[in-house]
Amino acid sequence: MKNEYIPLPYEYYGDNIRWFIATVVDASPPLGFEGRVKIRVHGLHTHETYLLPQQDLPWAQCVLPTTEGGISGIGRQPKLQPNSLVFGMFMDGKHSQTPIVLGSLPHIEFPTLTQTKQTQEDIGDDSKPENVFVALTKKNTPRDIGIDDDNDSEIIPNRVQEQRTKTAVRFFLNLGYTEKQSITLSAGLFVTSKFVTNTEGAKKGIGGFTGSRFVDLVAFSPSFKRFTKQLEFVAFELRGKKANANILLLQS
Protein backbone atom coordinates (compact mmCIF):
# COMPACT_ATOMS: atom_id res chain seq x y z
CA MET A 1 0.00 0.00 0.00
CA LYS A 2 1.41 3.32 -1.02
CA ASN A 3 1.88 5.80 1.79
CA GLU A 4 0.86 9.29 0.85
CA TYR A 5 1.55 12.44 2.80
CA ILE A 6 -1.69 14.12 3.75
CA PRO A 7 -1.10 17.72 4.84
CA LEU A 8 -2.71 18.95 8.04
CA PRO A 9 -5.72 21.24 7.61
CA TYR A 10 -3.55 24.13 8.75
CA GLU A 11 -6.41 26.61 8.66
CA TYR A 12 -7.42 24.99 11.96
CA TYR A 13 -3.85 24.73 13.21
CA GLY A 14 -3.25 28.33 14.24
CA ASP A 15 -1.03 29.80 11.55
CA ASN A 16 -3.70 32.16 10.21
CA ILE A 17 -5.62 33.24 13.28
CA ARG A 18 -8.15 36.02 12.86
CA TRP A 19 -9.34 37.67 16.05
CA PHE A 20 -12.61 39.52 16.35
CA ILE A 21 -14.88 41.53 18.60
CA ALA A 22 -18.58 40.90 18.10
CA THR A 23 -22.03 41.56 19.50
CA VAL A 24 -24.28 38.67 20.48
CA VAL A 25 -27.60 38.97 18.66
CA ASP A 26 -29.18 35.67 19.69
CA ALA A 27 -28.42 33.50 22.72
CA SER A 28 -31.17 30.90 22.19
CA PRO A 29 -29.69 28.35 19.77
CA PRO A 30 -31.85 25.78 17.97
CA LEU A 31 -31.63 22.05 18.58
CA GLY A 32 -28.19 20.77 17.68
CA PHE A 33 -26.49 24.12 18.30
CA GLU A 34 -26.58 24.02 22.09
CA GLY A 35 -23.90 26.12 23.76
CA ARG A 36 -23.58 28.51 20.82
CA VAL A 37 -24.49 32.15 20.33
CA LYS A 38 -25.23 34.00 17.11
CA ILE A 39 -22.88 36.94 16.60
CA ARG A 40 -22.44 40.01 14.42
CA VAL A 41 -18.69 40.60 14.02
CA HIS A 42 -17.58 44.22 14.10
CA GLY A 43 -15.87 45.29 10.89
CA LEU A 44 -16.99 42.16 9.04
CA HIS A 45 -20.76 41.94 9.34
CA THR A 46 -22.60 45.15 8.50
CA HIS A 47 -25.11 46.48 11.04
CA GLU A 48 -27.60 47.05 8.22
CA THR A 49 -30.01 44.17 8.74
CA TYR A 50 -31.55 44.61 5.30
CA LEU A 51 -28.12 43.90 3.79
CA LEU A 52 -27.21 41.08 6.18
CA PRO A 53 -30.28 39.62 7.93
CA GLN A 54 -29.81 38.18 11.39
CA GLN A 55 -30.76 34.71 10.12
CA ASP A 56 -27.61 34.68 7.96
CA LEU A 57 -25.20 35.37 10.82
CA PRO A 58 -23.02 32.52 12.17
CA TRP A 59 -23.52 30.54 15.37
CA ALA A 60 -20.31 30.67 17.39
CA GLN A 61 -19.11 28.01 19.77
CA CYS A 62 -18.16 29.22 23.24
CA VAL A 63 -15.13 28.30 25.33
CA LEU A 64 -16.03 27.25 28.87
CA PRO A 65 -13.64 27.07 31.85
CA THR A 66 -11.81 23.82 32.58
CA THR A 67 -13.76 23.54 35.83
CA GLU A 68 -16.70 22.28 33.76
CA GLY A 69 -17.08 18.59 32.94
CA GLY A 70 -16.95 18.93 29.18
CA ILE A 71 -19.03 15.80 28.51
CA SER A 72 -22.70 15.05 28.08
CA GLY A 73 -24.73 15.46 31.24
CA ILE A 74 -21.98 17.27 33.13
CA GLY A 75 -21.23 20.95 32.83
CA ARG A 76 -23.08 24.15 32.08
CA GLN A 77 -24.21 26.23 29.14
CA PRO A 78 -22.83 29.71 28.38
CA LYS A 79 -24.75 32.52 30.08
CA LEU A 80 -24.16 35.19 27.44
CA GLN A 81 -27.14 37.42 26.67
CA PRO A 82 -28.16 39.36 23.54
CA ASN A 83 -26.14 42.60 23.18
CA SER A 84 -23.17 41.07 25.01
CA LEU A 85 -19.82 42.25 23.65
CA VAL A 86 -17.57 39.25 23.06
CA PHE A 87 -14.01 38.48 21.99
CA GLY A 88 -12.96 35.47 19.95
CA MET A 89 -11.30 34.08 16.85
CA PHE A 90 -12.10 32.25 13.65
CA MET A 91 -10.87 28.66 13.77
CA ASP A 92 -10.74 28.47 9.97
CA GLY A 93 -8.54 31.54 9.55
CA LYS A 94 -9.04 33.48 6.34
CA HIS A 95 -12.30 31.68 5.54
CA SER A 96 -13.85 33.26 8.66
CA GLN A 97 -16.80 30.89 8.82
CA THR A 98 -16.15 29.03 12.08
CA PRO A 99 -16.09 31.50 14.98
CA ILE A 100 -15.39 30.61 18.58
CA VAL A 101 -16.04 32.97 21.49
CA LEU A 102 -13.30 33.10 24.13
CA GLY A 103 -14.86 35.58 26.54
CA SER A 104 -16.98 38.68 27.04
CA LEU A 105 -15.97 42.33 27.41
CA PRO A 106 -17.49 44.85 29.82
CA HIS A 107 -19.22 47.81 28.19
CA ILE A 108 -21.60 50.60 29.15
CA GLU A 109 -25.23 50.31 28.13
CA PHE A 110 -28.27 52.46 28.68
CA PRO A 111 -30.91 50.83 30.92
CA THR A 112 -33.47 48.53 29.34
CA LEU A 113 -37.19 49.12 29.70
CA THR A 114 -37.36 46.19 32.11
CA GLN A 115 -34.83 47.95 34.31
CA THR A 116 -36.69 51.25 34.16
CA LYS A 117 -39.79 49.53 35.53
CA GLN A 118 -37.97 48.45 38.70
CA THR A 119 -39.14 50.27 41.79
CA GLN A 120 -37.01 52.16 44.25
CA GLU A 121 -37.42 49.25 46.67
CA ASP A 122 -35.71 46.95 44.16
CA ILE A 123 -32.54 49.01 43.90
CA GLY A 124 -31.12 52.14 45.48
CA ASP A 125 -32.35 55.50 44.25
CA ASP A 126 -28.90 56.55 43.01
CA SER A 127 -28.60 53.51 40.75
CA LYS A 128 -32.21 53.41 39.57
CA PRO A 129 -32.06 53.17 35.74
CA GLU A 130 -34.16 56.28 35.20
CA ASN A 131 -31.88 58.27 37.50
CA VAL A 132 -28.76 56.84 35.85
CA PHE A 133 -29.97 58.02 32.44
CA VAL A 134 -31.02 61.39 33.83
CA ALA A 135 -27.58 61.77 35.40
CA LEU A 136 -26.00 61.13 32.00
CA THR A 137 -28.24 63.61 30.20
CA LYS A 138 -28.90 66.21 32.89
CA LYS A 139 -25.85 68.29 32.04
CA ASN A 140 -26.82 68.03 28.38
CA THR A 141 -30.39 69.25 28.84
CA PRO A 142 -30.52 73.06 28.56
CA ARG A 143 -32.73 74.34 31.37
CA ASP A 144 -34.19 77.37 29.65
CA ILE A 145 -37.10 79.05 31.41
CA GLY A 146 -38.66 79.78 28.02
CA ILE A 147 -39.34 76.11 27.22
CA ASP A 148 -42.26 76.05 29.70
CA ASP A 149 -41.38 72.47 30.59
CA ASP A 150 -44.70 71.55 32.23
CA ASN A 151 -46.93 73.09 29.56
CA ASP A 152 -48.62 70.13 27.84
CA SER A 153 -51.43 72.10 26.21
CA GLU A 154 -52.57 71.20 22.71
CA ILE A 155 -51.48 74.66 21.55
CA ILE A 156 -48.34 76.41 22.80
CA PRO A 157 -47.17 80.00 22.16
CA ASN A 158 -44.76 80.60 19.29
CA ARG A 159 -42.05 81.81 21.68
CA VAL A 160 -42.22 78.50 23.60
CA GLN A 161 -42.15 76.56 20.33
CA GLU A 162 -39.07 78.47 19.16
CA GLN A 163 -37.30 78.02 22.49
CA ARG A 164 -38.02 74.29 22.56
CA THR A 165 -36.61 73.99 19.04
CA LYS A 166 -33.37 75.70 20.09
CA THR A 167 -33.22 73.59 23.24
CA ALA A 168 -33.65 70.36 21.27
CA VAL A 169 -30.83 71.26 18.88
CA ARG A 170 -28.47 72.09 21.76
CA PHE A 171 -29.50 68.93 23.60
CA PHE A 172 -28.49 66.67 20.71
CA LEU A 173 -25.33 68.70 20.08
CA ASN A 174 -24.31 68.18 23.69
CA LEU A 175 -24.91 64.44 23.36
CA GLY A 176 -22.27 64.30 20.63
CA TYR A 177 -24.30 64.57 17.44
CA THR A 178 -23.04 66.86 14.69
CA GLU A 179 -24.81 70.11 13.87
CA LYS A 180 -26.43 68.54 10.81
CA GLN A 181 -27.56 65.48 12.77
CA SER A 182 -28.90 67.59 15.65
CA ILE A 183 -30.89 69.79 13.29
CA THR A 184 -32.21 66.71 11.46
CA LEU A 185 -33.41 65.14 14.71
CA SER A 186 -34.98 68.38 15.93
CA ALA A 187 -36.64 69.07 12.58
CA GLY A 188 -38.17 65.61 12.57
CA LEU A 189 -39.67 66.18 16.00
CA PHE A 190 -40.91 69.63 14.99
CA VAL A 191 -42.66 68.31 11.87
CA THR A 192 -44.23 65.52 13.92
CA SER A 193 -45.55 67.59 16.81
CA LYS A 194 -44.50 71.26 16.65
CA PHE A 195 -42.93 70.30 20.02
CA VAL A 196 -46.33 69.99 21.67
CA THR A 197 -46.03 67.51 24.55
CA ASN A 198 -49.76 66.85 24.92
CA THR A 199 -50.53 63.14 25.31
CA GLU A 200 -54.30 63.16 24.86
CA GLY A 201 -54.46 62.82 21.07
CA ALA A 202 -53.94 59.84 18.77
CA LYS A 203 -50.25 60.68 18.39
CA LYS A 204 -48.85 61.67 21.74
CA GLY A 205 -45.99 63.95 22.70
CA ILE A 206 -43.13 65.42 20.68
CA GLY A 207 -42.36 62.10 19.01
CA GLY A 208 -45.92 61.24 18.02
CA PHE A 209 -45.72 58.27 20.37
CA THR A 210 -48.34 55.57 19.81
CA GLY A 211 -48.91 52.01 20.97
CA SER A 212 -45.92 50.39 22.62
CA ARG A 213 -43.81 53.54 22.18
CA PHE A 214 -46.20 55.49 24.39
CA VAL A 215 -46.24 52.65 26.91
CA ASP A 216 -42.45 52.80 26.95
CA LEU A 217 -42.53 56.57 27.45
CA VAL A 218 -44.82 56.25 30.47
CA ALA A 219 -42.56 53.54 31.90
CA PHE A 220 -39.49 55.69 31.29
CA SER A 221 -40.46 58.42 33.75
CA PRO A 222 -43.43 59.44 35.90
CA SER A 223 -42.82 62.96 34.55
CA PHE A 224 -43.38 61.81 30.97
CA LYS A 225 -45.55 64.84 30.12
CA ARG A 226 -42.62 67.22 30.49
CA PHE A 227 -40.82 68.44 27.41
CA THR A 228 -37.35 67.64 28.78
CA LYS A 229 -38.40 64.10 29.77
CA GLN A 230 -39.79 63.42 26.31
CA LEU A 231 -36.58 64.77 24.79
CA GLU A 232 -34.53 62.46 27.01
CA PHE A 233 -36.77 59.54 26.02
CA VAL A 234 -36.06 60.20 22.33
CA ALA A 235 -32.33 59.90 23.09
CA PHE A 236 -33.09 56.76 25.12
CA GLU A 237 -34.90 55.22 22.14
CA LEU A 238 -32.00 56.02 19.80
CA ARG A 239 -29.75 53.93 22.01
CA GLY A 240 -32.24 51.10 22.29
CA LYS A 241 -35.15 50.13 20.07
CA LYS A 242 -34.28 52.79 17.49
CA ALA A 243 -30.60 51.84 17.33
CA ASN A 244 -30.75 51.03 13.61
CA ALA A 245 -32.14 54.49 12.86
CA ASN A 246 -29.41 55.96 15.06
CA ILE A 247 -26.72 54.11 13.09
CA LEU A 248 -28.09 55.49 9.81
CA LEU A 249 -28.14 58.97 11.32
CA LEU A 250 -24.55 58.70 12.55
CA GLN A 251 -23.45 57.59 9.09
CA SER A 252 -25.12 60.58 7.42
C-alpha atoms as one frame of an Amber mdcrd trajectory, in Angstrom:
protein
   0.000   0.000   0.000   1.410   3.323  -1.017   1.881   5.803   1.791   0.856
   9.292   0.846   1.551  12.442   2.797  -1.691  14.120   3.750  -1.102  17.725
   4.842  -2.715  18.949   8.036  -5.720  21.245   7.611  -3.547  24.130   8.752
  -6.408  26.612   8.657  -7.421  24.995  11.959  -3.853  24.732  13.214  -3.250
  28.330  14.238  -1.027  29.804  11.547  -3.697  32.157  10.209  -5.621  33.242
  13.278  -8.149  36.018  12.864  -9.336  37.673  16.053 -12.612  39.522  16.347
 -14.884  41.534  18.597 -18.580  40.900  18.101 -22.033  41.560  19.502 -24.277
  38.668  20.485 -27.598  38.970  18.658 -29.179  35.666  19.693 -28.424  33.497
  22.719 -31.171  30.899  22.188 -29.685  28.354  19.772 -31.848  25.781  17.975
 -31.634  22.052  18.581 -28.195  20.767  17.682 -26.493  24.118  18.298 -26.576
  24.018  22.089 -23.905  26.121  23.761 -23.585  28.514  20.824 -24.494  32.151
  20.328 -25.232  34.004  17.108 -22.877  36.943  16.601 -22.437  40.007  14.424
 -18.689  40.597  14.025 -17.580  44.218  14.099 -15.873  45.290  10.892 -16.986
  42.161   9.043 -20.765  41.943   9.338 -22.601  45.150   8.498 -25.105  46.476
  11.035 -27.600  47.048   8.221 -30.013  44.171   8.739 -31.553  44.614   5.303
 -28.120  43.897   3.789 -27.208  41.078   6.176 -30.278  39.616   7.931 -29.812
  38.178  11.387 -30.758  34.712  10.119 -27.609  34.679   7.956 -25.195  35.367
  10.815 -23.018  32.518  12.173 -23.522  30.541  15.365 -20.310  30.674  17.387
 -19.114  28.006  19.773 -18.158  29.224  23.241 -15.135  28.304  25.327 -16.027
  27.251  28.871 -13.639  27.071  31.849 -11.809  23.817  32.579 -13.757  23.544
  35.834 -16.697  22.285  33.755 -17.079  18.592  32.943 -16.948  18.930  29.183
 -19.025  15.802  28.511 -22.702  15.050  28.075 -24.732  15.460  31.244 -21.984
  17.272  33.125 -21.235  20.953  32.828 -23.076  24.149  32.078 -24.212  26.227
  29.139 -22.832  29.710  28.378 -24.749  32.520  30.079 -24.161  35.191  27.441
 -27.136  37.417  26.673 -28.158  39.360  23.539 -26.138  42.598  23.178 -23.172
  41.069  25.011 -19.823  42.250  23.655 -17.565  39.249  23.063 -14.011  38.484
  21.989 -12.956  35.470  19.946 -11.298  34.080  16.855 -12.102  32.246  13.647
 -10.875  28.658  13.773 -10.741  28.474   9.974  -8.538  31.542   9.553  -9.039
  33.475   6.342 -12.298  31.678   5.544 -13.851  33.264   8.658 -16.798  30.887
   8.819 -16.154  29.029  12.080 -16.091  31.495  14.981 -15.386  30.606  18.576
 -16.043  32.973  21.494 -13.305  33.099  24.127 -14.859  35.580  26.539 -16.977
  38.677  27.041 -15.969  42.327  27.410 -17.495  44.852  29.816 -19.220  47.809
  28.191 -21.596  50.604  29.147 -25.230  50.315  28.133 -28.275  52.456  28.684
 -30.906  50.825  30.923 -33.467  48.535  29.342 -37.195  49.119  29.702 -37.362
  46.191  32.111 -34.828  47.948  34.310 -36.690  51.252  34.156 -39.785  49.527
  35.535 -37.973  48.445  38.697 -39.142  50.270  41.794 -37.010  52.162  44.246
 -37.417  49.250  46.666 -35.712  46.948  44.164 -32.543  49.011  43.902 -31.116
  52.136  45.476 -32.347  55.501  44.246 -28.900  56.548  43.009 -28.599  53.511
  40.747 -32.211  53.406  39.565 -32.065  53.167  35.742 -34.165  56.277  35.204
 -31.884  58.268  37.497 -28.764  56.843  35.851 -29.973  58.016  32.441 -31.016
  61.388  33.833 -27.577  61.770  35.397 -25.998  61.128  32.003 -28.238  63.609
  30.204 -28.896  66.209  32.893 -25.845  68.292  32.039 -26.821  68.026  28.381
 -30.393  69.253  28.841 -30.522  73.059  28.561 -32.726  74.336  31.374 -34.187
  77.373  29.647 -37.097  79.046  31.410 -38.655  79.777  28.025 -39.343  76.110
  27.216 -42.264  76.052  29.696 -41.382  72.468  30.594 -44.696  71.553  32.234
 -46.933  73.089  29.557 -48.621  70.131  27.838 -51.435  72.099  26.211 -52.569
  71.201  22.707 -51.483  74.662  21.551 -48.343  76.411  22.795 -47.174  80.002
  22.165 -44.758  80.603  19.287 -42.054  81.807  21.684 -42.223  78.500  23.600
 -42.149  76.560  20.333 -39.071  78.467  19.163 -37.300  78.022  22.494 -38.025
  74.293  22.560 -36.611  73.992  19.044 -33.370  75.695  20.093 -33.221  73.592
  23.239 -33.647  70.360  21.266 -30.825  71.258  18.879 -28.470  72.092  21.755
 -29.501  68.925  23.598 -28.486  66.666  20.707 -25.327  68.698  20.075 -24.305
  68.176  23.694 -24.913  64.438  23.355 -22.273  64.304  20.625 -24.305  64.571
  17.437 -23.044  66.856  14.686 -24.805  70.111  13.872 -26.426  68.542  10.809
 -27.562  65.479  12.769 -28.898  67.594  15.646 -30.889  69.793  13.289 -32.207
  66.715  11.460 -33.414  65.136  14.707 -34.978  68.375  15.932 -36.637  69.074
  12.579 -38.170  65.606  12.566 -39.672  66.177  16.004 -40.913  69.627  14.991
 -42.657  68.305  11.874 -44.232  65.516  13.925 -45.546  67.585  16.812 -44.499
  71.257  16.649 -42.927  70.298  20.018 -46.325  69.988  21.671 -46.035  67.511
  24.552 -49.765  66.855  24.925 -50.532  63.137  25.313 -54.304  63.164  24.862
 -54.456  62.821  21.068 -53.942  59.841  18.773 -50.251  60.685  18.392 -48.851
  61.667  21.737 -45.989  63.953  22.696 -43.133  65.420  20.685 -42.364  62.100
  19.013 -45.923  61.237  18.022 -45.720  58.266  20.374 -48.342  55.565  19.809
 -48.913  52.009  20.966 -45.919  50.390  22.621 -43.813  53.536  22.176 -46.199
  55.494  24.386 -46.242  52.647  26.913 -42.448  52.797  26.950 -42.530  56.574
  27.452 -44.821  56.248  30.468 -42.563  53.535  31.902 -39.493  55.685  31.293
 -40.461  58.421  33.748 -43.430  59.441  35.905 -42.824  62.963  34.548 -43.384
  61.806  30.968 -45.555  64.838  30.118 -42.624  67.221  30.495 -40.817  68.441
  27.406 -37.351  67.642  28.779 -38.397  64.104  29.769 -39.789  63.416  26.307
 -36.584  64.772  24.793 -34.531  62.460  27.011 -36.770  59.544  26.021 -36.061
  60.200  22.334 -32.333  59.904  23.094 -33.086  56.758  25.121 -34.898  55.217
  22.135 -32.003  56.019  19.803 -29.748  53.930  22.015 -32.241  51.102  22.293
 -35.150  50.135  20.070 -34.283  52.795  17.489 -30.595  51.841  17.333 -30.749
  51.033  13.612 -32.139  54.492  12.864 -29.409  55.955  15.058 -26.715  54.112
  13.086 -28.088  55.487   9.811 -28.139  58.972  11.324 -24.549  58.702  12.550
 -23.449  57.594   9.088 -25.118  60.579   7.418
